């Protein structure tokens, strides 16, 4: 392939990516708010929150090979940081959140005090998941723990986190979590205009994080990350430290999950341990596998489709939707190991080969060959 041909192919690939991104942005920002009623638009915003968390998994697992089953921890840290601020906002100056009053708490715990400040709360949405992920990553990756062992450790972290939340009724709301928010940054969450605003914020954040993750993957660091995934020992022999690369990626993934959890709270109006345990974390991983873990766009698509299927199947078949969901996962894994994005890529390659064959010069017939 000549340099000119390679340049044209690269330009075509980039143009195709930009056109696809612009088309999806147009669909989410212009068409969906008009075509969907407020309830369905709120559901779409909820799906997009999970898509942000799935994007982080796609970065950590698809690009870095880290099968994380504990993203619910970081989702919950971001969600509880946002929920704590909103509960204190509703309680007013000197007041206590309603669940603390019901639990017999007489004085606001010291852990809650800094969350009176919205800037502190928003900062902790990102900083707290990053710190926890960095500490865990440094402890685990330096010991060269990987594969199924890392997945089990992250799963155990999620289980322990949920147990702690449930056991702290007066501090975290226990099983019920944090709910009943009446003032979200000066807006009434029950108003349709507020819900529409939440939707646009979620779409904007998802778009920005996707572009950031895509730029990271295409950078030199991203190529090093893929090299660590495909041959960690070889990268170590070349003088790089895979533990550092994996820890940074794991922290970025955790930050995305924390942001997703923080956005989920005003969109849905609740954050509880039921959303953060082992099962929700596994469902996120399954969503990424269905969409295509080697593609960032596939991870986002999987996050949306999985939760859409969850809602649709549970509405139409409440007693057996979990079986359909599991069957869908098995079907995709058997027929398309690289997920929906992999099927789309194969279809695109096949179409490109057919176009190339059609555009190739026709060989001369025997009678046309010059003597």
mmCIF file of C-alpha atoms in Angstrom:
data_model
loop_
_atom_site.group_PDB
_atom_site.id
_atom_site.type_symbol
_atom_site.label_atom_id
_atom_site.label_comp_id
_atom_site.label_asym_id
_atom_site.label_seq_id
_atom_site.Cartn_x
_atom_site.Cartn_y
_atom_site.Cartn_z
ATOM 1 C CA UNK A 1 0.000 0.000 0.000
ATOM 2 C CA UNK A 2 1.462 3.347 -1.040
ATOM 3 C CA UNK A 3 1.859 6.274 1.341
ATOM 4 C CA UNK A 4 -0.917 8.124 -0.508
ATOM 5 C CA UNK A 5 -3.277 5.179 -0.148
ATOM 6 C CA UNK A 6 -2.479 4.841 3.561
ATOM 7 C CA UNK A 7 -3.090 8.561 4.059
ATOM 8 C CA UNK A 8 -6.445 8.352 2.304
ATOM 9 C CA UNK A 9 -7.437 5.340 4.421
ATOM 10 C CA UNK A 10 -6.420 7.135 7.620
ATOM 11 C CA UNK A 11 -8.325 10.237 6.588
ATOM 12 C CA UNK A 12 -11.374 8.147 5.744
ATOM 13 C CA UNK A 13 -11.213 6.409 9.142
ATOM 14 C CA UNK A 14 -10.944 9.693 11.003
ATOM 15 C CA UNK A 15 -13.737 11.255 8.965
ATOM 16 C CA UNK A 16 -15.938 8.247 9.634
ATOM 17 C CA UNK A 17 -15.282 8.568 13.368
ATOM 18 C CA UNK A 18 -16.064 12.285 13.406
ATOM 19 C CA UNK A 19 -19.244 11.762 11.387
ATOM 20 C CA UNK A 20 -20.386 8.984 13.730
ATOM 21 C CA UNK A 21 -19.681 11.087 16.835
ATOM 22 C CA UNK A 22 -21.513 14.092 15.351
ATOM 23 C CA UNK A 23 -24.472 11.919 14.352
ATOM 24 C CA UNK A 24 -24.830 10.423 17.823
ATOM 25 C CA UNK A 25 -24.481 13.878 19.406
ATOM 26 C CA UNK A 26 -27.241 15.173 17.107
ATOM 27 C CA UNK A 27 -29.431 12.208 18.021
ATOM 28 C CA UNK A 28 -28.977 12.717 21.770
ATOM 29 C CA UNK A 29 -29.065 16.511 21.870
ATOM 30 C CA UNK A 30 -31.647 17.379 19.207
ATOM 31 C CA UNK A 31 -33.814 14.373 18.361
ATOM 32 C CA UNK A 32 -34.195 12.473 21.642
ATOM 33 C CA UNK A 33 -35.478 15.447 23.715
ATOM 34 C CA UNK A 34 -38.202 16.029 21.109
ATOM 35 C CA UNK A 35 -39.095 12.417 20.355
ATOM 36 C CA UNK A 36 -39.222 11.110 23.935
ATOM 37 C CA UNK A 37 -41.669 11.992 26.684
ATOM 38 C CA UNK A 38 -40.221 13.260 29.998
ATOM 39 C CA UNK A 39 -40.342 9.824 31.616
ATOM 40 C CA UNK A 40 -38.481 8.077 28.781
ATOM 41 C CA UNK A 41 -36.016 10.952 28.531
ATOM 42 C CA UNK A 42 -35.268 10.491 32.229
ATOM 43 C CA UNK A 43 -34.700 6.787 31.635
ATOM 44 C CA UNK A 44 -32.286 7.607 28.811
ATOM 45 C CA UNK A 45 -30.385 9.942 31.132
ATOM 46 C CA UNK A 46 -30.151 7.081 33.620
ATOM 47 C CA UNK A 47 -28.828 4.745 30.917
ATOM 48 C CA UNK A 48 -26.220 7.312 29.921
ATOM 49 C CA UNK A 49 -25.007 7.525 33.525
ATOM 50 C CA UNK A 50 -24.322 3.801 33.405
ATOM 51 C CA UNK A 51 -22.709 4.293 29.993
ATOM 52 C CA UNK A 52 -20.162 6.644 31.599
ATOM 53 C CA UNK A 53 -19.263 3.937 34.121
ATOM 54 C CA UNK A 54 -19.092 1.401 31.265
ATOM 55 C CA UNK A 55 -16.708 3.723 29.422
ATOM 56 C CA UNK A 56 -14.338 3.517 32.378
ATOM 57 C CA UNK A 57 -14.555 -0.279 32.348
ATOM 58 C CA UNK A 58 -13.860 -0.290 28.621
ATOM 59 C CA UNK A 59 -10.715 1.724 29.281
ATOM 60 C CA UNK A 60 -9.503 -0.458 32.157
ATOM 61 C CA UNK A 61 -10.582 -3.869 30.876
ATOM 62 C CA UNK A 62 -10.705 -3.504 27.108
ATOM 63 C CA UNK A 63 -7.543 -1.439 26.691
ATOM 64 C CA UNK A 64 -5.638 -2.442 29.840
ATOM 65 C CA UNK A 65 -6.772 -6.009 30.438
ATOM 66 C CA UNK A 66 -7.889 -5.323 34.034
ATOM 67 C CA UNK A 67 -11.139 -7.198 34.642
ATOM 68 C CA UNK A 68 -12.607 -5.073 37.398
ATOM 69 C CA UNK A 69 -15.676 -6.338 39.230
ATOM 70 C CA UNK A 70 -15.726 -3.516 41.745
ATOM 71 C CA UNK A 71 -16.729 -0.442 39.772
ATOM 72 C CA UNK A 72 -19.790 -0.210 41.990
ATOM 73 C CA UNK A 73 -17.494 1.009 44.782
ATOM 74 C CA UNK A 74 -16.371 4.050 42.804
ATOM 75 C CA UNK A 75 -19.862 4.641 41.444
ATOM 76 C CA UNK A 76 -21.087 4.649 45.043
ATOM 77 C CA UNK A 77 -18.343 6.953 46.320
ATOM 78 C CA UNK A 78 -19.261 9.571 43.740
ATOM 79 C CA UNK A 79 -22.966 9.090 44.341
ATOM 80 C CA UNK A 80 -22.735 9.352 48.122
ATOM 81 C CA UNK A 81 -20.564 12.479 47.888
ATOM 82 C CA UNK A 82 -23.252 14.139 45.798
ATOM 83 C CA UNK A 83 -26.079 12.756 47.950
ATOM 84 C CA UNK A 84 -24.479 13.992 51.191
ATOM 85 C CA UNK A 85 -24.284 17.533 49.881
ATOM 86 C CA UNK A 86 -27.890 17.467 48.643
ATOM 87 C CA UNK A 87 -29.188 16.085 51.956
ATOM 88 C CA UNK A 88 -27.389 18.815 53.901
ATOM 89 C CA UNK A 89 -28.761 21.400 51.485
ATOM 90 C CA UNK A 90 -32.288 20.162 52.154
ATOM 91 C CA UNK A 91 -31.714 20.059 55.936
ATOM 92 C CA UNK A 92 -30.692 23.728 56.037
ATOM 93 C CA UNK A 93 -28.232 25.421 58.337
ATOM 94 C CA UNK A 94 -27.803 23.494 61.591
ATOM 95 C CA UNK A 95 -30.301 20.814 60.570
ATOM 96 C CA UNK A 96 -29.896 17.072 60.256
ATOM 97 C CA UNK A 97 -30.805 14.892 57.262
ATOM 98 C CA UNK A 98 -34.181 13.211 57.714
ATOM 99 C CA UNK A 99 -32.814 9.665 58.029
ATOM 100 C CA UNK A 100 -30.517 10.753 60.869
ATOM 101 C CA UNK A 101 -33.497 12.156 62.758
ATOM 102 C CA UNK A 102 -35.327 8.852 62.305
ATOM 103 C CA UNK A 103 -32.237 6.959 63.473
ATOM 104 C CA UNK A 104 -31.905 9.010 66.655
ATOM 105 C CA UNK A 105 -28.721 10.863 65.672
ATOM 106 C CA UNK A 106 -28.525 14.127 67.635
ATOM 107 C CA UNK A 107 -25.401 15.723 66.150
ATOM 108 C CA UNK A 108 -24.130 15.837 62.603
ATOM 109 C CA UNK A 109 -21.187 13.400 62.211
ATOM 110 C CA UNK A 110 -17.818 14.992 61.553
ATOM 111 C CA UNK A 111 -17.568 13.090 58.255
ATOM 112 C CA UNK A 112 -20.539 15.058 56.924
ATOM 113 C CA UNK A 113 -19.377 18.536 57.942
ATOM 114 C CA UNK A 114 -17.185 19.358 54.897
ATOM 115 C CA UNK A 115 -20.007 18.411 52.521
ATOM 116 C CA UNK A 116 -21.856 21.618 53.323
ATOM 117 C CA UNK A 117 -19.557 23.136 50.698
ATOM 118 C CA UNK A 118 -20.643 22.251 47.140
ATOM 119 C CA UNK A 119 -17.134 22.726 45.739
ATOM 120 C CA UNK A 120 -15.733 20.261 48.264
ATOM 121 C CA UNK A 121 -18.464 17.745 47.440
ATOM 122 C CA UNK A 122 -17.906 18.017 43.679
ATOM 123 C CA UNK A 123 -14.163 17.709 44.156
ATOM 124 C CA UNK A 124 -14.568 14.600 46.283
ATOM 125 C CA UNK A 125 -16.717 13.040 43.547
ATOM 126 C CA UNK A 126 -13.503 12.659 41.533
ATOM 127 C CA UNK A 127 -10.738 12.743 44.148
ATOM 128 C CA UNK A 128 -12.098 10.075 46.494
ATOM 129 C CA UNK A 129 -12.505 7.337 43.834
ATOM 130 C CA UNK A 130 -9.100 8.224 42.380
ATOM 131 C CA UNK A 131 -7.388 7.974 45.776
ATOM 132 C CA UNK A 132 -9.023 4.638 46.617
ATOM 133 C CA UNK A 133 -8.235 3.206 43.173
ATOM 134 C CA UNK A 134 -4.636 4.475 43.305
ATOM 135 C CA UNK A 135 -3.988 2.932 46.717
ATOM 136 C CA UNK A 136 -5.563 -0.358 45.669
ATOM 137 C CA UNK A 137 -3.690 -0.337 42.373
ATOM 138 C CA UNK A 138 -0.308 0.322 43.961
ATOM 139 C CA UNK A 139 -0.848 -2.453 46.494
ATOM 140 C CA UNK A 140 -2.098 -4.989 43.954
ATOM 141 C CA UNK A 141 -0.261 -4.289 40.718
ATOM 142 C CA UNK A 142 3.146 -4.031 42.367
ATOM 143 C CA UNK A 143 2.609 -7.601 43.559
ATOM 144 C CA UNK A 144 1.874 -8.509 39.922
ATOM 145 C CA UNK A 145 -1.658 -9.595 40.742
ATOM 146 C CA UNK A 146 -3.687 -9.778 37.552
ATOM 147 C CA UNK A 147 -6.369 -11.681 35.702
ATOM 148 C CA UNK A 148 -8.932 -13.563 37.758
ATOM 149 C CA UNK A 149 -7.119 -12.768 41.020
ATOM 150 C CA UNK A 150 -7.537 -9.026 40.468
ATOM 151 C CA UNK A 151 -11.199 -9.553 39.537
ATOM 152 C CA UNK A 152 -11.813 -11.454 42.774
ATOM 153 C CA UNK A 153 -10.089 -8.760 44.858
ATOM 154 C CA UNK A 154 -12.141 -5.980 43.293
ATOM 155 C CA UNK A 155 -15.289 -8.051 43.777
ATOM 156 C CA UNK A 156 -14.459 -8.531 47.456
ATOM 157 C CA UNK A 157 -13.938 -4.774 47.807
ATOM 158 C CA UNK A 158 -17.419 -4.134 46.414
ATOM 159 C CA UNK A 159 -18.983 -6.670 48.790
ATOM 160 C CA UNK A 160 -17.178 -5.200 51.804
ATOM 161 C CA UNK A 161 -18.190 -1.662 50.835
ATOM 162 C CA UNK A 162 -21.868 -2.604 50.642
ATOM 163 C CA UNK A 163 -21.737 -4.393 53.996
ATOM 164 C CA UNK A 164 -20.218 -1.311 55.600
ATOM 165 C CA UNK A 165 -22.849 1.000 54.091
ATOM 166 C CA UNK A 166 -25.720 -1.186 55.284
ATOM 167 C CA UNK A 167 -24.297 -1.404 58.797
ATOM 168 C CA UNK A 168 -24.006 2.387 59.212
ATOM 169 C CA UNK A 169 -27.683 3.331 59.430
ATOM 170 C CA UNK A 170 -27.143 6.653 61.153
ATOM 171 C CA UNK A 171 -24.241 7.653 58.918
ATOM 172 C CA UNK A 172 -25.183 6.446 55.432
ATOM 173 C CA UNK A 173 -28.893 5.693 55.592
ATOM 174 C CA UNK A 174 -28.325 1.947 55.760
ATOM 175 C CA UNK A 175 -30.206 -0.223 53.291
ATOM 176 C CA UNK A 176 -32.355 2.667 52.064
ATOM 177 C CA UNK A 177 -29.388 4.863 51.236
ATOM 178 C CA UNK A 178 -29.884 8.558 50.486
ATOM 179 C CA UNK A 179 -33.087 9.691 48.808
ATOM 180 C CA UNK A 180 -35.810 12.384 48.877
ATOM 181 C CA UNK A 181 -33.867 15.319 47.431
ATOM 182 C CA UNK A 182 -35.889 18.508 47.156
ATOM 183 C CA UNK A 183 -33.304 21.064 46.052
ATOM 184 C CA UNK A 184 -30.620 20.278 43.475
ATOM 185 C CA UNK A 185 -28.422 23.341 43.029
ATOM 186 C CA UNK A 186 -31.413 25.642 43.323
ATOM 187 C CA UNK A 187 -33.681 23.572 41.040
ATOM 188 C CA UNK A 188 -36.725 21.455 41.804
ATOM 189 C CA UNK A 189 -35.899 17.894 40.648
ATOM 190 C CA UNK A 190 -39.573 17.170 39.998
ATOM 191 C CA UNK A 191 -39.887 19.871 37.331
ATOM 192 C CA UNK A 192 -39.715 18.740 33.694
ATOM 193 C CA UNK A 193 -37.357 21.605 32.845
ATOM 194 C CA UNK A 194 -34.977 20.458 35.582
ATOM 195 C CA UNK A 195 -35.037 16.865 34.370
ATOM 196 C CA UNK A 196 -34.341 18.068 30.843
ATOM 197 C CA UNK A 197 -31.402 20.091 32.162
ATOM 198 C CA UNK A 198 -30.047 17.016 33.946
ATOM 199 C CA UNK A 199 -30.296 15.089 30.681
ATOM 200 C CA UNK A 200 -28.286 17.639 28.712
ATOM 201 C CA UNK A 201 -25.638 17.754 31.451
ATOM 202 C CA UNK A 202 -25.265 13.962 31.367
ATOM 203 C CA UNK A 203 -24.955 13.960 27.559
ATOM 204 C CA UNK A 204 -22.332 16.718 27.650
ATOM 205 C CA UNK A 205 -20.282 14.962 30.335
ATOM 206 C CA UNK A 206 -20.446 11.648 28.480
ATOM 207 C CA UNK A 207 -19.289 13.292 25.257
ATOM 208 C CA UNK A 208 -16.397 15.061 26.972
ATOM 209 C CA UNK A 209 -15.237 11.926 28.801
ATOM 210 C CA UNK A 210 -15.488 9.849 25.639
ATOM 211 C CA UNK A 211 -13.293 12.292 23.721
ATOM 212 C CA UNK A 212 -10.843 12.338 26.627
ATOM 213 C CA UNK A 213 -10.682 8.532 26.763
ATOM 214 C CA UNK A 214 -10.303 8.312 22.982
ATOM 215 C CA UNK A 215 -7.441 10.788 23.028
ATOM 216 C CA UNK A 216 -5.803 8.845 25.852
ATOM 217 C CA UNK A 217 -6.058 5.567 23.935
ATOM 218 C CA UNK A 218 -4.579 7.080 20.773
ATOM 219 C CA UNK A 219 -1.683 8.678 22.664
ATOM 220 C CA UNK A 220 1.685 7.100 23.397
ATOM 221 C CA UNK A 221 0.385 6.165 26.849
ATOM 222 C CA UNK A 222 -2.541 4.351 25.232
ATOM 223 C CA UNK A 223 -0.235 2.320 23.016
ATOM 224 C CA UNK A 224 1.824 1.426 26.074
ATOM 225 C CA UNK A 225 -1.355 0.410 27.890
ATOM 226 C CA UNK A 226 -2.330 -1.971 25.088
ATOM 227 C CA UNK A 227 1.199 -3.375 25.113
ATOM 228 C CA UNK A 228 0.844 -4.064 28.846
ATOM 229 C CA UNK A 229 -2.444 -5.837 28.174
ATOM 230 C CA UNK A 230 -0.971 -8.034 25.446
ATOM 231 C CA UNK A 231 2.423 -8.732 27.018
ATOM 232 C CA UNK A 232 3.062 -7.321 30.479
ATOM 233 C CA UNK A 233 6.325 -9.195 30.980
ATOM 234 C CA UNK A 234 7.715 -7.976 27.669
ATOM 235 C CA UNK A 235 6.909 -4.369 28.586
ATOM 236 C CA UNK A 236 8.693 -4.841 31.911
ATOM 237 C CA UNK A 237 11.778 -6.189 30.138
ATOM 238 C CA UNK A 238 11.801 -3.093 27.916
ATOM 239 C CA UNK A 239 12.244 -0.894 30.994
ATOM 240 C CA UNK A 240 8.690 0.296 31.639
ATOM 241 C CA UNK A 241 6.780 -0.221 34.869
ATOM 242 C CA UNK A 242 3.433 -1.906 34.080
ATOM 243 C CA UNK A 243 2.204 -1.298 37.651
ATOM 244 C CA UNK A 244 2.356 2.476 37.121
ATOM 245 C CA UNK A 245 0.571 2.288 33.779
ATOM 246 C CA UNK A 246 -2.183 0.071 35.154
ATOM 247 C CA UNK A 247 -2.617 2.137 38.319
ATOM 248 C CA UNK A 248 -3.051 5.372 36.345
ATOM 249 C CA UNK A 249 -5.592 3.736 34.039
ATOM 250 C CA UNK A 250 -7.455 2.161 36.941
ATOM 251 C CA UNK A 251 -7.626 5.567 38.666
ATOM 252 C CA UNK A 252 -8.998 7.229 35.513
ATOM 253 C CA UNK A 253 -11.600 4.482 35.241
ATOM 254 C CA UNK A 254 -12.557 5.012 38.888
ATOM 255 C CA UNK A 255 -12.918 8.760 38.324
ATOM 256 C CA UNK A 256 -15.347 8.103 35.469
ATOM 257 C CA UNK A 257 -17.388 5.776 37.679
ATOM 258 C CA UNK A 258 -17.456 8.405 40.434
ATOM 259 C CA UNK A 259 -18.707 11.061 38.002
ATOM 260 C CA UNK A 260 -21.352 8.630 36.762
ATOM 261 C CA UNK A 261 -22.541 8.015 40.320
ATOM 262 C CA UNK A 262 -22.691 11.742 41.070
ATOM 263 C CA UNK A 263 -24.813 12.371 37.974
ATOM 264 C CA UNK A 264 -27.051 9.409 38.761
ATOM 265 C CA UNK A 265 -28.174 10.922 42.073
ATOM 266 C CA UNK A 266 -30.012 14.007 40.716
ATOM 267 C CA UNK A 267 -31.221 12.116 37.633
ATOM 268 C CA UNK A 268 -32.832 9.201 39.512
ATOM 269 C CA UNK A 269 -33.151 10.709 42.988
ATOM 270 C CA UNK A 270 -31.514 7.955 45.018
ATOM 271 C CA UNK A 271 -28.219 6.288 45.836
ATOM 272 C CA UNK A 272 -28.322 3.063 47.827
ATOM 273 C CA UNK A 273 -26.205 -0.044 48.487
ATOM 274 C CA UNK A 274 -28.417 -2.032 46.114
ATOM 275 C CA UNK A 275 -26.809 -0.144 43.220
ATOM 276 C CA UNK A 276 -23.225 -0.724 44.288
ATOM 277 C CA UNK A 277 -22.748 -4.382 45.119
ATOM 278 C CA UNK A 278 -21.263 -7.311 43.269
ATOM 279 C CA UNK A 279 -24.277 -7.943 41.014
ATOM 280 C CA UNK A 280 -24.497 -4.362 39.608
ATOM 281 C CA UNK A 281 -20.732 -4.395 39.027
ATOM 282 C CA UNK A 282 -20.979 -7.688 37.132
ATOM 283 C CA UNK A 283 -23.883 -6.321 35.077
ATOM 284 C CA UNK A 284 -21.722 -3.385 34.035
ATOM 285 C CA UNK A 285 -18.979 -5.780 32.975
ATOM 286 C CA UNK A 286 -21.499 -7.841 31.010
ATOM 287 C CA UNK A 287 -22.741 -4.670 29.323
ATOM 288 C CA UNK A 288 -19.220 -3.814 28.180
ATOM 289 C CA UNK A 289 -18.703 -7.360 26.897
ATOM 290 C CA UNK A 290 -21.933 -7.164 24.884
ATOM 291 C CA UNK A 291 -21.066 -3.790 23.399
ATOM 292 C CA UNK A 292 -17.449 -4.722 22.708
ATOM 293 C CA UNK A 293 -14.762 -4.285 25.338
ATOM 294 C CA UNK A 294 -12.018 -3.468 22.818
ATOM 295 C CA UNK A 295 -13.949 -0.420 21.595
ATOM 296 C CA UNK A 296 -14.739 2.632 23.708
ATOM 297 C CA UNK A 297 -17.832 3.319 21.617
ATOM 298 C CA UNK A 298 -18.838 -0.317 22.051
ATOM 299 C CA UNK A 299 -18.552 -0.011 25.836
ATOM 300 C CA UNK A 300 -20.830 3.042 25.803
ATOM 301 C CA UNK A 301 -23.295 1.299 23.494
ATOM 302 C CA UNK A 302 -23.309 -1.771 25.733
ATOM 303 C CA UNK A 303 -24.003 0.343 28.809
ATOM 304 C CA UNK A 304 -27.064 1.847 27.135
ATOM 305 C CA UNK A 305 -28.374 -1.337 25.520
ATOM 306 C CA UNK A 306 -27.965 -3.475 28.627
ATOM 307 C CA UNK A 307 -29.958 -1.109 30.800
ATOM 308 C CA UNK A 308 -32.543 -0.528 28.085
ATOM 309 C CA UNK A 309 -33.009 -4.296 27.844
ATOM 310 C CA UNK A 310 -33.212 -4.439 31.637
ATOM 311 C CA UNK A 311 -36.092 -1.954 31.645
ATOM 312 C CA UNK A 312 -37.888 -3.305 28.577
ATOM 313 C CA UNK A 313 -37.709 -6.967 29.527
ATOM 314 C CA UNK A 314 -38.688 -6.330 33.140
ATOM 315 C CA UNK A 315 -41.722 -4.328 31.968
ATOM 316 C CA UNK A 316 -42.932 -7.040 29.601
ATOM 317 C CA UNK A 317 -41.782 -10.162 31.442
ATOM 318 C CA UNK A 318 -41.201 -9.316 35.109
ATOM 319 C CA UNK A 319 -40.812 -12.931 36.234
ATOM 320 C CA UNK A 320 -38.260 -14.042 33.679
ATOM 321 C CA UNK A 321 -36.406 -11.038 32.342
ATOM 322 C CA UNK A 322 -33.205 -12.114 34.083
ATOM 323 C CA UNK A 323 -33.199 -15.339 32.041
ATOM 324 C CA UNK A 324 -33.596 -13.363 28.833
ATOM 325 C CA UNK A 325 -30.821 -11.023 29.910
ATOM 326 C CA UNK A 326 -28.513 -13.946 30.635
ATOM 327 C CA UNK A 327 -29.442 -15.590 27.344
ATOM 328 C CA UNK A 328 -28.643 -12.385 25.486
ATOM 329 C CA UNK A 329 -25.215 -12.298 27.096
ATOM 330 C CA UNK A 330 -24.488 -15.948 26.237
ATOM 331 C CA UNK A 331 -25.664 -15.449 22.658
ATOM 332 C CA UNK A 332 -23.442 -12.436 22.091
ATOM 333 C CA UNK A 333 -20.384 -14.083 23.664
ATOM 334 C CA UNK A 334 -20.839 -17.234 21.533
ATOM 335 C CA UNK A 335 -21.537 -15.524 18.224
ATOM 336 C CA UNK A 336 -19.558 -12.310 18.675
ATOM 337 C CA UNK A 337 -16.694 -12.537 21.189
ATOM 338 C CA UNK A 338 -15.734 -8.951 20.374
ATOM 339 C CA UNK A 339 -19.269 -7.723 20.972
ATOM 340 C CA UNK A 340 -21.521 -5.606 18.800
ATOM 341 C CA UNK A 341 -18.665 -3.239 17.962
ATOM 342 C CA UNK A 342 -16.637 -6.205 16.706
ATOM 343 C CA UNK A 343 -19.490 -7.261 14.402
ATOM 344 C CA UNK A 344 -19.778 -3.722 13.091
ATOM 345 C CA UNK A 345 -16.022 -3.611 12.466
ATOM 346 C CA UNK A 346 -16.112 -6.921 10.597
ATOM 347 C CA UNK A 347 -19.009 -5.705 8.468
ATOM 348 C CA UNK A 348 -17.121 -2.496 7.673
ATOM 349 C CA UNK A 349 -13.977 -4.410 6.693
ATOM 350 C CA UNK A 350 -15.986 -6.731 4.459
ATOM 351 C CA UNK A 351 -17.672 -3.778 2.760
ATOM 352 C CA UNK A 352 -14.323 -2.043 2.271
ATOM 353 C CA UNK A 353 -12.823 -5.184 0.684
ATOM 354 C CA UNK A 354 -15.747 -5.514 -1.694
ATOM 355 C CA UNK A 355 -15.444 -1.876 -2.689
ATOM 356 C CA UNK A 356 -11.718 -2.312 -3.207
ATOM 357 C CA UNK A 357 -12.278 -5.369 -5.370
ATOM 358 C CA UNK A 358 -14.861 -3.515 -7.446
ATOM 359 C CA UNK A 359 -12.526 -0.543 -7.932
ATOM 360 C CA UNK A 360 -9.522 -2.694 -8.894
ATOM 361 C CA UNK A 361 -8.531 -2.512 -12.582
ATOM 362 C CA UNK A 362 -9.965 -5.307 -14.723
ATOM 363 C CA UNK A 363 -7.298 -7.626 -16.145
ATOM 364 C CA UNK A 364 -6.963 -7.471 -19.911
ATOM 365 C CA UNK A 365 -8.488 -10.215 -21.959
ATOM 366 C CA UNK A 366 -6.227 -12.336 -24.149
ATOM 367 C CA UNK A 367 -7.230 -10.556 -27.304
ATOM 368 C CA UNK A 368 -6.624 -7.150 -25.615
ATOM 369 C CA UNK A 369 -3.034 -7.847 -24.679
ATOM 370 C CA UNK A 370 -0.746 -5.672 -26.823
ATOM 371 C CA UNK A 371 1.772 -7.533 -28.916
#
